[in-house]
Amino acid sequence: MAVLGRAIREQPRIFAVAVAGSVLFGSMVIASAYVVGGVVGEVVVPAVARGSVGVGALALAATALFGISVLRVVGIFGRRLGAGYMQYRLQAAYRRRVTRRYLELPLSWHHRNATGTLLSNANSDVEAAWYPIAPLPFAVGTLVMLVGAVVSLFLTDWALALVGLAVFPALFALNVVYSRRMAPRQARAQRLRAEVSGIAHESFDGALVVKTMGREAQETDRFAARAHELRDALISVGRLRGVFDPMLETLPSLGTLAVLVVGAFRLRAGAITVTELVSVAFLFTVLAFPVRAIGWVLAELPRSVAGWDRVRRVLDATGEMPYGTRRLDPAEPRPATLAFDDVHFGYEPAEAHLPGAQVLGEVGFTVPAGKTVALVGPTGAGKSTVASLAVRLVDPDSGTVTLDGVDLRELTAESLARTVALVAQVPFVFDDTVRANISLDRPGVGDDDVWAALRLAEADGFVAALPDGLDTMVGERGTSLSGGQRQRLTLARALAGRPRLLVLDDATSAVDPRVEAAILAGLRGGTPDGAAASILVVAYRRATIALADEVIYLEQGRVLARGTHTELLATVPGYADLVTAYEQAEQEREQNRTYDEVAPLTSGLEIEVDR
């Protein structure tokens, strides 16, 4: 009931309109019963006895029935419009709240929750939470109608009122039993909906791995197993409804039959009139449908509670990263200075009872204004974590990360976004045009800025060759582009915002080394508007590292050495081994690529010689 109470508190005016329509409808149902009874008792029966029909009485009866019908239509319209409007407004509002909460929560929270589950929270769980809202005003109006009906019954005849008092509590008791048995079934079905959605999303998102590893059958079986569980859960829900629905439909009919039997005896005894008997019998007949509205609300409550619990888990989640109030001057043209001071950081465990993983410890270094600093280290050294801290995707457990001397936690979200740009290790491209992917509808980013950013990212050539240029649709996640093209597109997106600090997390790994060297050389010259930017780059290739003014060597989350590339090669064996090993692997890949390109030509020459 707390869910319904929240809905009423959030939309009181719309709920009041819907309930008013429902009460009007219910009042007209009771009125129609007594008008029908009056027509039968005062018009039809006398007309049969006389053998003629009075035109005036018939016209009056028709007018009364028509007036009641019009008011019933008005009540139905108000009830349905208000209930529907209320339900859809709540669903839309909570979809926005859930999505906003997703964006407020840190990456560590997202790492602990499957994407499919999050999609289910924002969609089917929100829908389920507010599903009972549609019949709720009808049910409230029905309660008012039932009270009015019982009062009318007592005013008509105490014996017939006792029949009503026996039927109505039986209906409520049956609905309560139904709701209690349905609750666990609906909760399980809602959970399985999320799991099915999660498996489907994971399989589709990993389609490349599934197909290349020949796991289509296994993934299909995994999905089918959970889908069958959901099917069985929904069948269990349907089976229970199949048992209770006929009982809920039958009780009012039995009440009508009981009224006719008891009423016949009361009529013979002279305790009631034909008009009163017909009115009460008709009242029981028309009450059967409205009373079902209460059952609809009770039937949907278990599913609603299950959905609300899952939605509330998101809304009540903790760990958001509040922004501060300080701003950096947006008109400041000079590059920014980034500084790490004794930074420690560890990721939260996937499960609360497990220990967390310490990733960084005592990390301290500076990216001076206008300089390029390269982060180098073996896999798992914490390089990507440093990049995330630099743009405040996560906050340090202790220590500070500052930008021009200001702690990142003190900056406003707008100021941080205007000053710093991250180009991630895995490029993400929206299913939109090239122009939209780069500009992101940011104010002041026109086509000239887009082309300037593309030139700096060495991407203007391939974009110009696309069928529609900047208006070319790139497909979901940029499926129409190569990996290197996607990386250059995301780099251009970052540059178009004219950042004062650019963080590259191995952002050119899929780009040809010659193109990468040209990109980095261009970045050292400045952003599209000519202003230089400070650069923090996670790098592996020797050519990339050699362009840096300083190299920070990380190992096991700690800074082991710093200096120029030449200095570290000569003094740090681990650094020299890492860079040399990567360079050898690059050379082997280049040789294999050259062989793959030349082999078909050589094969063709051999064929000509044989001929």
Phi, psi and omega in degrees: 000338180297326179296314180294321178298319178298318180299317181293320180294327183279332181230060187293321184290314180295320179297320180297320178296315181296317180294321178299318177297320180292319179295319177300316178299313181298320179296321180288332175296313178296316180298321181296324179298316182284331175291317177298317178298319178294322178296315181294311185285325187257344181243305186292308183299312176299323180295321177294320181293320181278335184082013178212158182248131177281122184297318181299314180296320180294319179296320179296318179296317180296319179297317179297314179295321180294316179299317178295320180297319178298315179294325175297319178298317177300317179297316179298316180299312180297319181295310184289318179297313180296316181295315180295316179298318180296315182297312184289328176293318178296317180298316180295317181297318183281335170297318178295319181296317180296315181295318178298322179294321176305316183287336179279330185284147183288166181299328180300324178291318179296327179296335182268359183231128181294144181299320180299322178294320179294321176297319179295321178301316185280345184244276188293326180291320177295316178300314181297321183301323184252015180296323181289354184294326182300312179273354185299310179299325177298317181294319179296316177297326179294321178299317177298318180296320180295319177298316178297323180293317180295317178300317179297321180297317180293324177291334181276305182195131183296324181294317178292328177295323178296325175298315178298319179294335177280322184284313186297313176299325178298321177297314180297316180299318179296320178294323179295314178300317180299315182296318182294323179284332182281331187307305182295328179294316180293321179297317179294318180297320180293321178295318180292328175302315180295320181292320177297316178299319180295315180295317180298314180298317181296318181293317181291320181292328179259031184303323181298315180293316181301315184285316183290333179266004178065037184255020182301314183295318182293320179293322177297318179295320180296316179293318182297322181299314181287326177295324178292324176298316178297318177302313181296323179294319180290326176296321177298320176298313180296323180295318179295319177297322179298332179280316188275327183303313178299325179292319179292330177284328187282325185303312178298325178294320176296325177296320178297316179298317180296321178298318181294320181292308180295320181296325178299318178293320180292326178293317179297326181280353179081012181284333179225168178255170177301319180302316181291320180295313179298319180300313182293317179297316179295323180299316178296325181294314183281342178284342185302315182289310179301322180300332179296335180300324177296320177296323179296318179296313181295325180292325182273348182300316179303315178295321179297316180296318179299315179295318180295320179300321181287323177292317181296330178300325177284313184295330181267000181297143181253167177112010179295158182250092181293143178268162180268200184241355183279148181233145170266146184298114182293341180271357181293117184277341187284157178295158181266157177254124179254135181222133172255130181233105176050053185274130172241143180204140175218140179282142177291147180289156178295329178237141189301328186278354181266150179288150178281167181253119177282123185255317182235146177213129177055039180278125178213125175194171181227140169256100182296156181303127176081000182260164176245124179242130180258134174260123182231141178176162180292169179301133180085009182284340179109017183295313180294329177293320176299317178299319179295321178293326183294332179251009177060044167285332174223161177252147179292151174291324175207164186086179183226150170240120186240153177234115186052039177082000181254127177302133182302330181290344181267350183275152172287158180298320181295316182295319179295317182293327180285335187265324188240142175226137179247134170248111191282167181296319178254113184289139176243127180238133180282155177282077185205190180283165176300316181301312182295325180293329182270315183283326183054029180057028178285137180298137177087000179257094180264187182297323179298319178293322179297313180294323178297318178294320178297320179296318181293329179270009181056037183243356183294329181295309183287330178292318179297331181276352179292155185306317182243019178058232181295338181271007180289129174284129186265354179085168180298126182058022178071038185296340180276358181248157175283171180298318179294322178295319178297319180296319180291328178293317180290329175294317177297323177301316180293319183290329182298336179277001180053058181289153174269343174225127180245125180248118182248111180264083182050045192279355180235026184294332181266005182263145176305139183305324180293319178293321179298318179298320179294320180297311184292325176296321178294321180296326178294337178280341177133173177279175186306331182270007175095350180276134180288154178233147171288147184228127169247116187235127171278118191227156175232321185289142181299321182296323179291314183295323183295336180282347184283146175286330178213148178243131175254121181259117180257144173210125181054042174077013180229151177278111181268332182199159175211153182155192177281166179302317182295318181296316182290325176301323185275337189242345184239102183302318181299319179295314181298318180296318182294311182294319180295317180297318180292322180295320178296319178296322178296318180296320178296319178296320179296319179296317178295321179295318179296319180296318180298326181283326184274330186306314179299324179292317179297318179300320180294323179294320179298322179296320180296320179296317180299324180292000000 
